[in-house]
Coordinates of C-alpha atoms in Angstrom, one line a residue:
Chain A
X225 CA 44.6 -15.2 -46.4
X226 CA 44.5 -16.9 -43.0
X227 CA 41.9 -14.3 -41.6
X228 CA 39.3 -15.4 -44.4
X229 CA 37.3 -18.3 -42.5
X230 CA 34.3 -19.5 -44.8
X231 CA 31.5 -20.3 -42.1
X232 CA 29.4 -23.6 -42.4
X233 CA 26.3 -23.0 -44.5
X234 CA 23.4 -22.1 -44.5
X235 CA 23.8 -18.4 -45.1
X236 CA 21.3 -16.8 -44.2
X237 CA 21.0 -13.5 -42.6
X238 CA 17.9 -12.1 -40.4
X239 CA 17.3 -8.9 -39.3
X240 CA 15.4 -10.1 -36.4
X241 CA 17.6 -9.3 -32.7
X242 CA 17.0 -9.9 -29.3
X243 CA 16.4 -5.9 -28.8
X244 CA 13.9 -6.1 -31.2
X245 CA 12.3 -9.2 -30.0
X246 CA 12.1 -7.6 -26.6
X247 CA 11.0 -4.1 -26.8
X248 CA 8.1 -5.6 -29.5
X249 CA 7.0 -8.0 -26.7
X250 CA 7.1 -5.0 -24.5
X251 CA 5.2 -2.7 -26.7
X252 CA 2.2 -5.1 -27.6
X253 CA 1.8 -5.2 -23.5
X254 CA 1.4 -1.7 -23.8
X255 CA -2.5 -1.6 -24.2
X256 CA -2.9 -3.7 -21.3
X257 CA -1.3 -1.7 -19.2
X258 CA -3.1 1.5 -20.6
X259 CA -6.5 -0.1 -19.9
X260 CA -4.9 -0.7 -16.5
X261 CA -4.6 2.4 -16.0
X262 CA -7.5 3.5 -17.6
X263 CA -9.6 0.6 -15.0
X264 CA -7.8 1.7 -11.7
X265 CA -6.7 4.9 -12.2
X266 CA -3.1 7.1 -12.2
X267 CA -1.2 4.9 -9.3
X268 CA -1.3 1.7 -11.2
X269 CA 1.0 3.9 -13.8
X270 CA 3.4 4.4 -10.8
X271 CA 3.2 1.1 -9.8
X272 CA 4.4 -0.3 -13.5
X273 CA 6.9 2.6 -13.9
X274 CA 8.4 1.7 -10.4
X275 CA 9.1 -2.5 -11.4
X276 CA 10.5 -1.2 -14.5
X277 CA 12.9 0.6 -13.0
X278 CA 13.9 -1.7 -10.3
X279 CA 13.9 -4.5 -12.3
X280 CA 16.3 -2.5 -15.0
X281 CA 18.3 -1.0 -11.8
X282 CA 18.7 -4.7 -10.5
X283 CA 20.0 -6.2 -13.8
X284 CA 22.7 -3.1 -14.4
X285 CA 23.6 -3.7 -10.2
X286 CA 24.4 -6.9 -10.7
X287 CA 26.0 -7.2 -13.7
X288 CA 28.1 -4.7 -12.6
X289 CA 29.1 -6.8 -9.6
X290 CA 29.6 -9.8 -11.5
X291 CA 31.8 -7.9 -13.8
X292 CA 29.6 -8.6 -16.8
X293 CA 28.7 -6.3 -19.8
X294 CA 25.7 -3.9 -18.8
X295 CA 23.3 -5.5 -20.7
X296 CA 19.9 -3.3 -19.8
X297 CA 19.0 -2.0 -23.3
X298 CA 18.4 -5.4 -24.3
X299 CA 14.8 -4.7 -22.6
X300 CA 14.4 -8.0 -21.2
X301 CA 14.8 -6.7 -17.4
X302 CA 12.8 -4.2 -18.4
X303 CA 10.2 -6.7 -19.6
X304 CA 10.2 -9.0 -16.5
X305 CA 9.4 -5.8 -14.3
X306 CA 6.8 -4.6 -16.8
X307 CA 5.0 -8.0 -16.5
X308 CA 5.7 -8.2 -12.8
X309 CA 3.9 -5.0 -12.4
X310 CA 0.7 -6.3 -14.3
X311 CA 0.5 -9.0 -11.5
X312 CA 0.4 -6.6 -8.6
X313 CA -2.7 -5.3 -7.4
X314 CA -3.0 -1.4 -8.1
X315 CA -2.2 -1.5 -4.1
X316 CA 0.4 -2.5 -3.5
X317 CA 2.9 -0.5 -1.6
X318 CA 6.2 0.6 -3.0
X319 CA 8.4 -1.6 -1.4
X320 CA 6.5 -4.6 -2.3
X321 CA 6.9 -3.9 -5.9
X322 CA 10.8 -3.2 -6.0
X323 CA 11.5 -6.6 -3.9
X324 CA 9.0 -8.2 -6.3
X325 CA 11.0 -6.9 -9.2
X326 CA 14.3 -7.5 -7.2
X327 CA 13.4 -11.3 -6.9
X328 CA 13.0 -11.7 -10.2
X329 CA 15.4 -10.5 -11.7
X330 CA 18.2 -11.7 -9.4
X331 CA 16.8 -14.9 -7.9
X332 CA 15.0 -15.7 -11.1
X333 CA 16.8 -15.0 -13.5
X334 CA 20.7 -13.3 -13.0
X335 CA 21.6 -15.9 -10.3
X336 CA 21.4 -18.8 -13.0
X337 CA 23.5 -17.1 -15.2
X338 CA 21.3 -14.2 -17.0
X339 CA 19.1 -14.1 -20.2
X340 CA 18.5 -17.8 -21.4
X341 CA 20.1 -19.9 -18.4
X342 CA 17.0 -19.4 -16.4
X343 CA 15.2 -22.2 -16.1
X344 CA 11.9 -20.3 -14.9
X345 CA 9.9 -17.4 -15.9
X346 CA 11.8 -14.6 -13.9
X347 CA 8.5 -12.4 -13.4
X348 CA 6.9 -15.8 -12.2
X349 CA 9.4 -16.0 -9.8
X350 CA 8.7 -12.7 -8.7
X351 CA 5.3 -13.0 -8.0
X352 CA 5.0 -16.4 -6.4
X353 CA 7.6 -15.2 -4.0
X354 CA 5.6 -12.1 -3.6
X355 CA 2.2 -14.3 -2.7
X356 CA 4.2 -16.1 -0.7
X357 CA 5.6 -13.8 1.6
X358 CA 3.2 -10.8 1.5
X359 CA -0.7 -12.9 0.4
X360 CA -2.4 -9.9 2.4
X361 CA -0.9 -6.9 0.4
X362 CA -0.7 -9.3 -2.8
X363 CA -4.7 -10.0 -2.6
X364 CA -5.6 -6.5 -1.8
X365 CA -7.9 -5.5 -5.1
X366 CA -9.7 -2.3 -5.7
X367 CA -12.8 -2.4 -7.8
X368 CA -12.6 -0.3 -10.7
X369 CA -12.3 3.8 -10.3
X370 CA -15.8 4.7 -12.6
X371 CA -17.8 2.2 -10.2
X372 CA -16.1 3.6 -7.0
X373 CA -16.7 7.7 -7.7
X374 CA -19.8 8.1 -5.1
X375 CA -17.5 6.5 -2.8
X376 CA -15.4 10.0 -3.1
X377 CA -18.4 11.9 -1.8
X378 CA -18.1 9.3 1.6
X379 CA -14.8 9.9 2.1
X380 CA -13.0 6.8 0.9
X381 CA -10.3 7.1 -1.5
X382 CA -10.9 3.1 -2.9
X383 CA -13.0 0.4 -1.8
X384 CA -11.4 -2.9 -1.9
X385 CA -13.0 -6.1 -4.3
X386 CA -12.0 -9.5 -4.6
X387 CA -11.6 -10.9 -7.8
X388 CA -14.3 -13.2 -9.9
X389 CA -12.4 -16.3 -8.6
X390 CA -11.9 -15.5 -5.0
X391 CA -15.5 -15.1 -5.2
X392 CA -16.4 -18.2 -6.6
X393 CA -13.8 -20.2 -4.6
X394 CA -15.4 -18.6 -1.7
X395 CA -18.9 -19.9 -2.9
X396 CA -20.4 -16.0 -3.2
X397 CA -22.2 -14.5 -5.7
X398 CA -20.6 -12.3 -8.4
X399 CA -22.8 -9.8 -7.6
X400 CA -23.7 -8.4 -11.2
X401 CA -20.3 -9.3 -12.8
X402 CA -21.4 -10.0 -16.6
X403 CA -19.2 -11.7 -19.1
X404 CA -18.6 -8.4 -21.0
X405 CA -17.1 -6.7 -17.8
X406 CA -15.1 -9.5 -17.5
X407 CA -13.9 -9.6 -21.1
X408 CA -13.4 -5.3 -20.8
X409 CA -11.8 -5.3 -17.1
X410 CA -14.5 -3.5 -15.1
X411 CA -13.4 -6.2 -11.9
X412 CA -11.3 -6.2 -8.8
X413 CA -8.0 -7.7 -10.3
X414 CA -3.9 -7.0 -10.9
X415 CA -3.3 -4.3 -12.9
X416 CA -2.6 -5.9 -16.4
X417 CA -4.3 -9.2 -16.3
X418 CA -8.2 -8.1 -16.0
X419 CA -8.8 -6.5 -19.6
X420 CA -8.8 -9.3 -21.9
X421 CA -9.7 -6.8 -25.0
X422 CA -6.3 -5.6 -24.4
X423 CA -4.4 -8.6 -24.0
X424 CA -5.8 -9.6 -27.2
X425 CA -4.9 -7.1 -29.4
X426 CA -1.2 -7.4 -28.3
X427 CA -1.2 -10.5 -28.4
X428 CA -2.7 -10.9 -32.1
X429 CA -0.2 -8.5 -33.0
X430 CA 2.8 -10.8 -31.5
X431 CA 0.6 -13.5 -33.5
X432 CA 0.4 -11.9 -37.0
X433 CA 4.2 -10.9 -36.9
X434 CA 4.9 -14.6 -36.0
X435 CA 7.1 -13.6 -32.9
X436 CA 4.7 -16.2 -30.8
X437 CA 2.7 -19.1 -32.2
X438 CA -0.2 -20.3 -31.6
X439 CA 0.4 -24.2 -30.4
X440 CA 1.3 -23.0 -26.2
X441 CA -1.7 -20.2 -25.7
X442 CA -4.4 -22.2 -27.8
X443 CA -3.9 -25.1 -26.3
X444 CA -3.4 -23.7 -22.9
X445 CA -7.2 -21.9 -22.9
X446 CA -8.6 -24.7 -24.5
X447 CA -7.7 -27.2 -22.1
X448 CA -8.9 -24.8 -19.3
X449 CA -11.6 -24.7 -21.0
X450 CA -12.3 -28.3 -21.9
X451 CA -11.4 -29.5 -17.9
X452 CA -13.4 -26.4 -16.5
X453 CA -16.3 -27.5 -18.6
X454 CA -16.1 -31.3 -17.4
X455 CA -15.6 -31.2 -14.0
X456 CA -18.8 -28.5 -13.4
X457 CA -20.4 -27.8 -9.7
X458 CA -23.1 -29.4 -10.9
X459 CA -22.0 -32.6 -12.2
X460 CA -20.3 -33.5 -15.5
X461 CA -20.3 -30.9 -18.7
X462 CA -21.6 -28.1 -16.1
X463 CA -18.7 -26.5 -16.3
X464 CA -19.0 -22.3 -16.6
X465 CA -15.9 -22.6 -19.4
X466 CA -16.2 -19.0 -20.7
X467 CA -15.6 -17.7 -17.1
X468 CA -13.0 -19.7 -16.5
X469 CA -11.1 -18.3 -20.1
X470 CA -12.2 -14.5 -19.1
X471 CA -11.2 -14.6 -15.6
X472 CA -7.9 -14.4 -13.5
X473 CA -4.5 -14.0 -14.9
X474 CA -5.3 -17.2 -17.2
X475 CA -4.8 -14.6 -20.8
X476 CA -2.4 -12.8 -19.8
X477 CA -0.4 -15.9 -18.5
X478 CA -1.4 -17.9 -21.9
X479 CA 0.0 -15.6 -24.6
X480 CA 2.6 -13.5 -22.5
X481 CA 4.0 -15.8 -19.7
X482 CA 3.9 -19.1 -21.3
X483 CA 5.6 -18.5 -24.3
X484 CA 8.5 -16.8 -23.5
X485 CA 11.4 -18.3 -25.5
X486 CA 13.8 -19.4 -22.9
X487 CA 11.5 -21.1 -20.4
X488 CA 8.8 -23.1 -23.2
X489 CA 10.0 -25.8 -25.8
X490 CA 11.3 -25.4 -28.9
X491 CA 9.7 -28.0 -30.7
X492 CA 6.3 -27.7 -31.9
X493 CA 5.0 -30.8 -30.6
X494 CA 6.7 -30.4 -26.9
X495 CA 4.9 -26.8 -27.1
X496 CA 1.7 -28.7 -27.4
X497 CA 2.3 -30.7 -24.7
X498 CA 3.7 -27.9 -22.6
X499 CA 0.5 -25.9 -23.2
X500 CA -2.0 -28.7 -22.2
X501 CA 0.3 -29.2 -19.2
X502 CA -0.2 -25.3 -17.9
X503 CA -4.4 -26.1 -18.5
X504 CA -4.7 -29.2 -16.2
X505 CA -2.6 -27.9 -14.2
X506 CA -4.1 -24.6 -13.8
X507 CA -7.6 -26.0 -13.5
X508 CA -6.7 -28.5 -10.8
X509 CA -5.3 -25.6 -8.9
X510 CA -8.4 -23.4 -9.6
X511 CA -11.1 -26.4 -9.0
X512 CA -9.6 -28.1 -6.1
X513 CA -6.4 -26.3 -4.8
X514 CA -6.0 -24.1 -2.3
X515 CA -5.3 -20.6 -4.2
X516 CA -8.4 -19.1 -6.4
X517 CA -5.6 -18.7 -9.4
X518 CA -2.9 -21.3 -10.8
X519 CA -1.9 -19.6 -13.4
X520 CA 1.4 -18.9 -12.0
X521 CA 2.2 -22.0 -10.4
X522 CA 1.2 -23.9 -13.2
X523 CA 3.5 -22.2 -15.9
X524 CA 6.5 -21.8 -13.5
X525 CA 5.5 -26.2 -12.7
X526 CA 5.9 -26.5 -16.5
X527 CA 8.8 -24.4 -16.4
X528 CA 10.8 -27.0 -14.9
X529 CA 9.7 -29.6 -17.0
X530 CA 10.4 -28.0 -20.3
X531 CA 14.1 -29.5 -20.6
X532 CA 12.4 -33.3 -20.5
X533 CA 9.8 -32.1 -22.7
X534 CA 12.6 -31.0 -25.3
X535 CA 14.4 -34.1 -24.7
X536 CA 11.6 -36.1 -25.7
X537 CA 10.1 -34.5 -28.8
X538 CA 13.7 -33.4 -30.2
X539 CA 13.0 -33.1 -34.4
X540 CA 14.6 -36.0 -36.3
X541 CA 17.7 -35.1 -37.6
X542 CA 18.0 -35.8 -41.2
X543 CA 20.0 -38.4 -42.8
X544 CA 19.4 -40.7 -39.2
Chain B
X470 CA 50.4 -36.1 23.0
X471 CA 50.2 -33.6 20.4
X472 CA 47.2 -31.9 19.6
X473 CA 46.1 -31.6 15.6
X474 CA 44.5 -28.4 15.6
X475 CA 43.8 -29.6 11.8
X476 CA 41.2 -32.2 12.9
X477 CA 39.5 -29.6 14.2
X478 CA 39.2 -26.9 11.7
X479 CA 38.1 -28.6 8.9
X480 CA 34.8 -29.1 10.4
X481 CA 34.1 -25.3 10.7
X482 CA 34.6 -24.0 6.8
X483 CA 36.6 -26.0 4.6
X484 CA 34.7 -29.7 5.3
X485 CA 31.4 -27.7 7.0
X486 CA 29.1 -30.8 7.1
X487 CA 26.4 -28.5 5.3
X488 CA 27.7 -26.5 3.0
X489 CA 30.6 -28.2 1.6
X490 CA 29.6 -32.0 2.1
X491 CA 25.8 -31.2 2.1
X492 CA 25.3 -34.0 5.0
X493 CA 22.3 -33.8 7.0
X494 CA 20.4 -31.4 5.2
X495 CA 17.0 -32.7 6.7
X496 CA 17.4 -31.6 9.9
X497 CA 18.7 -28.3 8.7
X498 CA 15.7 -27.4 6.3
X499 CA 13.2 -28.5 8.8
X500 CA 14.3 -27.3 12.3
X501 CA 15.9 -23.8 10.9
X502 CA 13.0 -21.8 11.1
X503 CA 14.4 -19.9 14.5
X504 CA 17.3 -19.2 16.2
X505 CA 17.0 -20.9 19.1
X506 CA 15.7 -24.3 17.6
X507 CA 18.9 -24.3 15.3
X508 CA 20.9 -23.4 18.1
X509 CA 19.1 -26.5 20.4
X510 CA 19.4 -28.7 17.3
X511 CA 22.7 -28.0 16.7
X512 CA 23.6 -28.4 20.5
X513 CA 22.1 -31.5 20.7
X514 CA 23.5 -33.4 17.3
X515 CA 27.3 -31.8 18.6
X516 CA 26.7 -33.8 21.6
X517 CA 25.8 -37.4 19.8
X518 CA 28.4 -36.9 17.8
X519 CA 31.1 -36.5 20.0
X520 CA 29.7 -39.3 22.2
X521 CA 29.2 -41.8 19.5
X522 CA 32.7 -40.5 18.1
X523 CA 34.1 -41.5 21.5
X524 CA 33.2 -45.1 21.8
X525 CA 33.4 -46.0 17.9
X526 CA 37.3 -44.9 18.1
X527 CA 37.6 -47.1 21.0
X528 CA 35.2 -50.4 20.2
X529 CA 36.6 -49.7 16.4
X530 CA 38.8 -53.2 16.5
X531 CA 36.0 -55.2 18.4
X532 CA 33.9 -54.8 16.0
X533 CA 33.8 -57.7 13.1
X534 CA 33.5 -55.9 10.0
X535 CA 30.2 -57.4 8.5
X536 CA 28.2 -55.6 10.9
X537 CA 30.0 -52.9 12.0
X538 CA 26.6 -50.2 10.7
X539 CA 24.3 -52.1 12.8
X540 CA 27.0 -51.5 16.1
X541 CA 27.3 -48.1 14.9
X542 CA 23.5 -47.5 15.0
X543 CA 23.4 -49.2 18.2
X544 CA 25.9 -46.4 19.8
X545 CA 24.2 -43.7 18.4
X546 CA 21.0 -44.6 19.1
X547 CA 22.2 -44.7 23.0
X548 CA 23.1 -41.3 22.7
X549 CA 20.2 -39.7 20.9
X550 CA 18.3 -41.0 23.8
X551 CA 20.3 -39.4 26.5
X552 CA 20.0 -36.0 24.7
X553 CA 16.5 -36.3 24.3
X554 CA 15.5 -37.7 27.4
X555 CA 17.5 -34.9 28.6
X556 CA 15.6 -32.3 26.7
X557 CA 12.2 -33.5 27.7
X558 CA 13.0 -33.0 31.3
X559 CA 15.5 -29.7 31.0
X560 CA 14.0 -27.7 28.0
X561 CA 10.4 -29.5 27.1
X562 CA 9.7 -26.3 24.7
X563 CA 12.4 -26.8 22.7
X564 CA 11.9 -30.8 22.4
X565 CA 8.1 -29.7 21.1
X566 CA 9.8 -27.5 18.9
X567 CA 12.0 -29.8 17.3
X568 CA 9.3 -33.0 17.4
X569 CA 10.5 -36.1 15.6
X570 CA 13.7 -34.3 14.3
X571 CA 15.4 -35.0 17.7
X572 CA 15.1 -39.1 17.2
X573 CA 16.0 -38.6 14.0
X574 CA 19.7 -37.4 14.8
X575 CA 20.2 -41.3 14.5
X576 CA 20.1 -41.4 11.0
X577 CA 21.2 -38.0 10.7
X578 CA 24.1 -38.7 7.9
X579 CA 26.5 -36.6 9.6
X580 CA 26.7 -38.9 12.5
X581 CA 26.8 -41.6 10.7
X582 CA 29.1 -39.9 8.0
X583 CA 32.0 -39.6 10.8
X584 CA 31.8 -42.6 12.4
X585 CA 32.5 -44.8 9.3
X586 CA 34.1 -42.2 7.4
X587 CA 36.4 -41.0 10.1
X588 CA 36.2 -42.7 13.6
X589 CA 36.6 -46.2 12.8
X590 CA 39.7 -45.7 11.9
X591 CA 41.0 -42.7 13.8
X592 CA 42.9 -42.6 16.9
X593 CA 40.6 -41.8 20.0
X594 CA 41.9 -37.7 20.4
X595 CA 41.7 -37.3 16.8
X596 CA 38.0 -38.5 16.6
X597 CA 37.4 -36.1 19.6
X598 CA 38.3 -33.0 17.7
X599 CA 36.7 -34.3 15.2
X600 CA 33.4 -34.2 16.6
X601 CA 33.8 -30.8 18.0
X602 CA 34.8 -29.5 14.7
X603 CA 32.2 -31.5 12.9
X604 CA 29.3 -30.7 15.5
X605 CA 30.3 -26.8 15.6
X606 CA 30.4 -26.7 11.8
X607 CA 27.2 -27.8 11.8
X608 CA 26.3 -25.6 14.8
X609 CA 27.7 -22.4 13.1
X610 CA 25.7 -23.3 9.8
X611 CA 22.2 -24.0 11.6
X612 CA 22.7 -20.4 13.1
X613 CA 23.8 -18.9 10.3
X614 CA 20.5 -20.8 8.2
X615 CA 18.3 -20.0 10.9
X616 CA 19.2 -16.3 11.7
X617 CA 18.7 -15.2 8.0
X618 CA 14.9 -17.3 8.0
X619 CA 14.2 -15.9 11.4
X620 CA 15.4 -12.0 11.2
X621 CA 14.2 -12.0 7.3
X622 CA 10.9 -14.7 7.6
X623 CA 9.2 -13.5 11.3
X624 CA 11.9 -10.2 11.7
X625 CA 12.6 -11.2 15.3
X626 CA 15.8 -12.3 17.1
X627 CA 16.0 -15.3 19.5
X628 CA 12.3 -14.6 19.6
X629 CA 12.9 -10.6 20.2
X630 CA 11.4 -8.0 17.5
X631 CA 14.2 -5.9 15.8
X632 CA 11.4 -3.4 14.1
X633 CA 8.0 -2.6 14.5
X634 CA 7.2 -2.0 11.3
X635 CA 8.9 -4.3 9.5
X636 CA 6.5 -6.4 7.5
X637 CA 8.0 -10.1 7.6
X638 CA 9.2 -11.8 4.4
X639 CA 6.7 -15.2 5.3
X640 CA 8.5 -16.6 2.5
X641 CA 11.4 -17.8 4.6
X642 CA 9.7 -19.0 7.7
X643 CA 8.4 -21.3 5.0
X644 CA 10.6 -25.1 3.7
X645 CA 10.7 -23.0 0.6
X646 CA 12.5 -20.1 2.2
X647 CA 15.1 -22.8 4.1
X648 CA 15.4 -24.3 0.3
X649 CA 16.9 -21.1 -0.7
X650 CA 18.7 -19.8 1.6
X651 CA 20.4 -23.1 2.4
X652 CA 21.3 -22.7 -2.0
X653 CA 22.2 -19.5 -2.0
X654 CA 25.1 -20.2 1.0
X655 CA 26.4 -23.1 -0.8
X656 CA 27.0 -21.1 -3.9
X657 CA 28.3 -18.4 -1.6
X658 CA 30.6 -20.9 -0.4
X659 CA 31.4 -22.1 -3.9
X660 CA 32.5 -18.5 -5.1
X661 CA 34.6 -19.0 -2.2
X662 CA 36.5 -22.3 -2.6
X663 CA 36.6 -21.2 -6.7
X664 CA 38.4 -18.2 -5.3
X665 CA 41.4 -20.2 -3.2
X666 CA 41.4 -22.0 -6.1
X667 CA 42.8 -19.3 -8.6
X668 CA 44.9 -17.9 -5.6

């Protein structure tokens, strides 16, 4: 009889797991990656297939050298490569990818303590250390394959494109770019980040099944979208705001980067917050800053403000 | 008189004025960036130290008690001067190189950090070895900094290329490559100490 412990209620069970959690997350970034592929041709699927497997053979290396349980089927390494891939321009050499995917896993994530000490978004990590260190082989773009092919007959194998915001940061024209190429991907961009079509549908199905909500990405786009709008080139309420929602890594950020579990709130009304935080931020950066994208920086900023934010909006407890 | 060899070695691992008691961490993030403006910076801090170590252990019952920072500041201050007066005239590359972080070994907390902590109330040999130990800790620790940022953030060694093609991780010739490196050591060192520990 001593073995029987009756555990504090409630008792309810779920059949929900971290696996399942993970490899779902991964999934639904599957048709991104696809049009990806699809956009810039076979080596961008070498170039997500190598940070998978270098983020997975990181994790396993060092939690066999910390003498921790080899926790790789969990899928969350693989999930920081796979979105650490998408920020990498189809370019990008080899080794750049495995130290991008070796950052963050170990310096973003392991060396705090693993899955759900990190404080910041591991593939985040990864690809600001990347800019920093490498900004000519991490600003490389390609334009798209089907626009390139009578560059074959030249003798080029790619022709290099900046993105829809370098191009506007650098005051140039976007040279034909229409707000359906941008919303299908047919730019100069990372791998996963430039078909918005695909992004969507992933994300809609994270959505629907209720494994993200709605309050960090809608708020997010709309405050990009609001502050975009408002501060205009051409005075106040010029603003182009359906650019600014369709281009750069702003999507793929909102609904894939932002809300992962460890590194957003857990309230719904510090979500808010966090989400209009990532907007201003990431339009300031865009509008005044130095980089053409802030997508990155301004998640990984919010990042290290989500403890305060869960501080201050921590639910009532009932009965106080 | 006998020589306690003790004094000495705590500087280098076990008190290392960056790693262990984080002092002067300023310096150290800002001037780290090379080999051979660690090495200069370290040089030159090892030098104040010892010298203000010197005369603090000997002016340390002169000195009313109410104003003893102020005397302290006074002696160190001398002593910052010297070294960079020297460096202008021997080695004005390396005094460009460092800039305002050369003046600013007077506040540097390691100097300060011995001199109340330790020399005012040390005997004058001890406060000697003290200094050396102190000053070479934090010598050791600059080159140690500055040759990962400079063989990892430019891929050269005291300004001589290792490989040709090695394409340079600009991350740590940057504060935010000094930021974690400089972490990174400290928890190295932690892992150590945690490891004596359970011996």
């Amino acid at each position: 009889m001593k073995n029987l412990t009756a555990s504090y209620s409630p008792h309810l069970h779920t059949k929900e797991s971290l696996e399942k959690i993970m490899w779902l997350v991964f999934i639904s970034l599957i048709p991104s990656g696809m049009a990806g592929v699809l956009i810039f041709g076979m080596r961008a699927l070498w170039v997500i297939f190598l940070g998978i497997i270098s983020a997975i053979a990181t994790e396993a290396l060092i939690q066999l050298m910390a003498k921790k349980k080899v926790a790789i089927s969990d899928g969350s390494a693989a999930l920081t490569g796979l979105l650490l891939s998408y920020n990498l321009p189809v370019s990008s050499p080899w080794w750049l990818t495995v130290t991008g995917s070796f950052i963050a896993v170990a310096i973003g994530k392991q060396i705090f303590g693993g899955l759900g000490q990190n404080i910041f978004n591991p593939a985040l990590v990864g690809r600001v250390f990347l800019m920093a260190s490498w900004p000519k082989y991490m600003t490389n773009f390609t334009s798209p394959v089907n626009t390139q092919a009578w560059f074959k007959f030249s003798g080029y194998d790619a022709i290099t494109a900046a993105t829809p915001l370098t191009l506007i940061k650098e005051g140039k024209p976007l040279l034909g770019i229409s707000y359906m190429d941008l919303f299908l991907g047919k730019h100069g961009g990372c791998i996963g980040e430039v078909c918005i079509l695909a992004i969507l549908a992933g994300a809609l199905f994270l959505l629907i099944k209720k494994y993200i909500s709605w309050h960090i990405p809608i708020t997010y786009i709309l405050t990009v979208a609001i502050f975009t709008w408002i501060f205009g080139p051409k005075g106040a309420f010029s603003g182009d705001w359906l650019f600014a929602i369709l281009s750069g890594g702003l999507i793929l950020g909102a609904f894939f980067m932002a809300t992962d579990y460890v590194t957003s709130p857990l309230t719904r009304k510090g979500q808010l917050i966090f989400g209009v935080g990532c907007g201003v931020l990431t339009a300031v950066i865009r509008l005044w800053g130095g980089y053409p994208e802030g997508a990155s920086y301004a998640i990984l900023i919010m990042n290290a403000t989500t403890p305060i934010i869960d501080r201050y909006t921590k639910n009532r407890i009932f009965g106080k | 008189m006998k020589i306690n060899t003790k004094e000495f070695i705590k500087g280098l691992i076990k008190e290392n004025p960056t790693f262990v008691l984080a002092l002067g961490l300023c310096p150290t993030l800002a001037v780290s960036t090379s080999l051979s403006n660690g090495l200069g910076m370290g040089i030159a801090a090892t030098f104040v130290l010892l010298g203000s170590n010197i005369i603090i252990s000997l002016i340390k019952n002169l000195v009313p008690n109410k104003i003893r920072i102020p005397c302290y500041i006074v002696v160190i201050a001398t002593f910052v001067t010297i070294a960079e007066l020297t460096m202008k005239a021997y080695s004005p590359a390396l005094n460009r190189a460092l800039g305002i972080y050369v003046p600013l070994i007077v506040v540097n907390c390691i100097v300060l950090g011995r001199a109340e902590a330790y020399a005012s109330k040390a005997s004058l040999l001890n406060s000697i070895l003290d200094a050396l130990g102190m000053g070479l800790g934090f010598t050791l620790a600059l080159l140690l900094i500055s040759g990962i940022r400079e063989i990892l953030g430019s891929g050269t060694f005291f300004g001589h290329t290792l490989i040709k093609e090695y394409e340079p991780i600009f991350l740590f010739a940057l504060p935010s490559g000094a930021l974690l490196v400089i972490g990174l050591l400290m928890s190295f060192f932690n892992i150590l100490k945690e490891r004596k520990l359970k011996q």
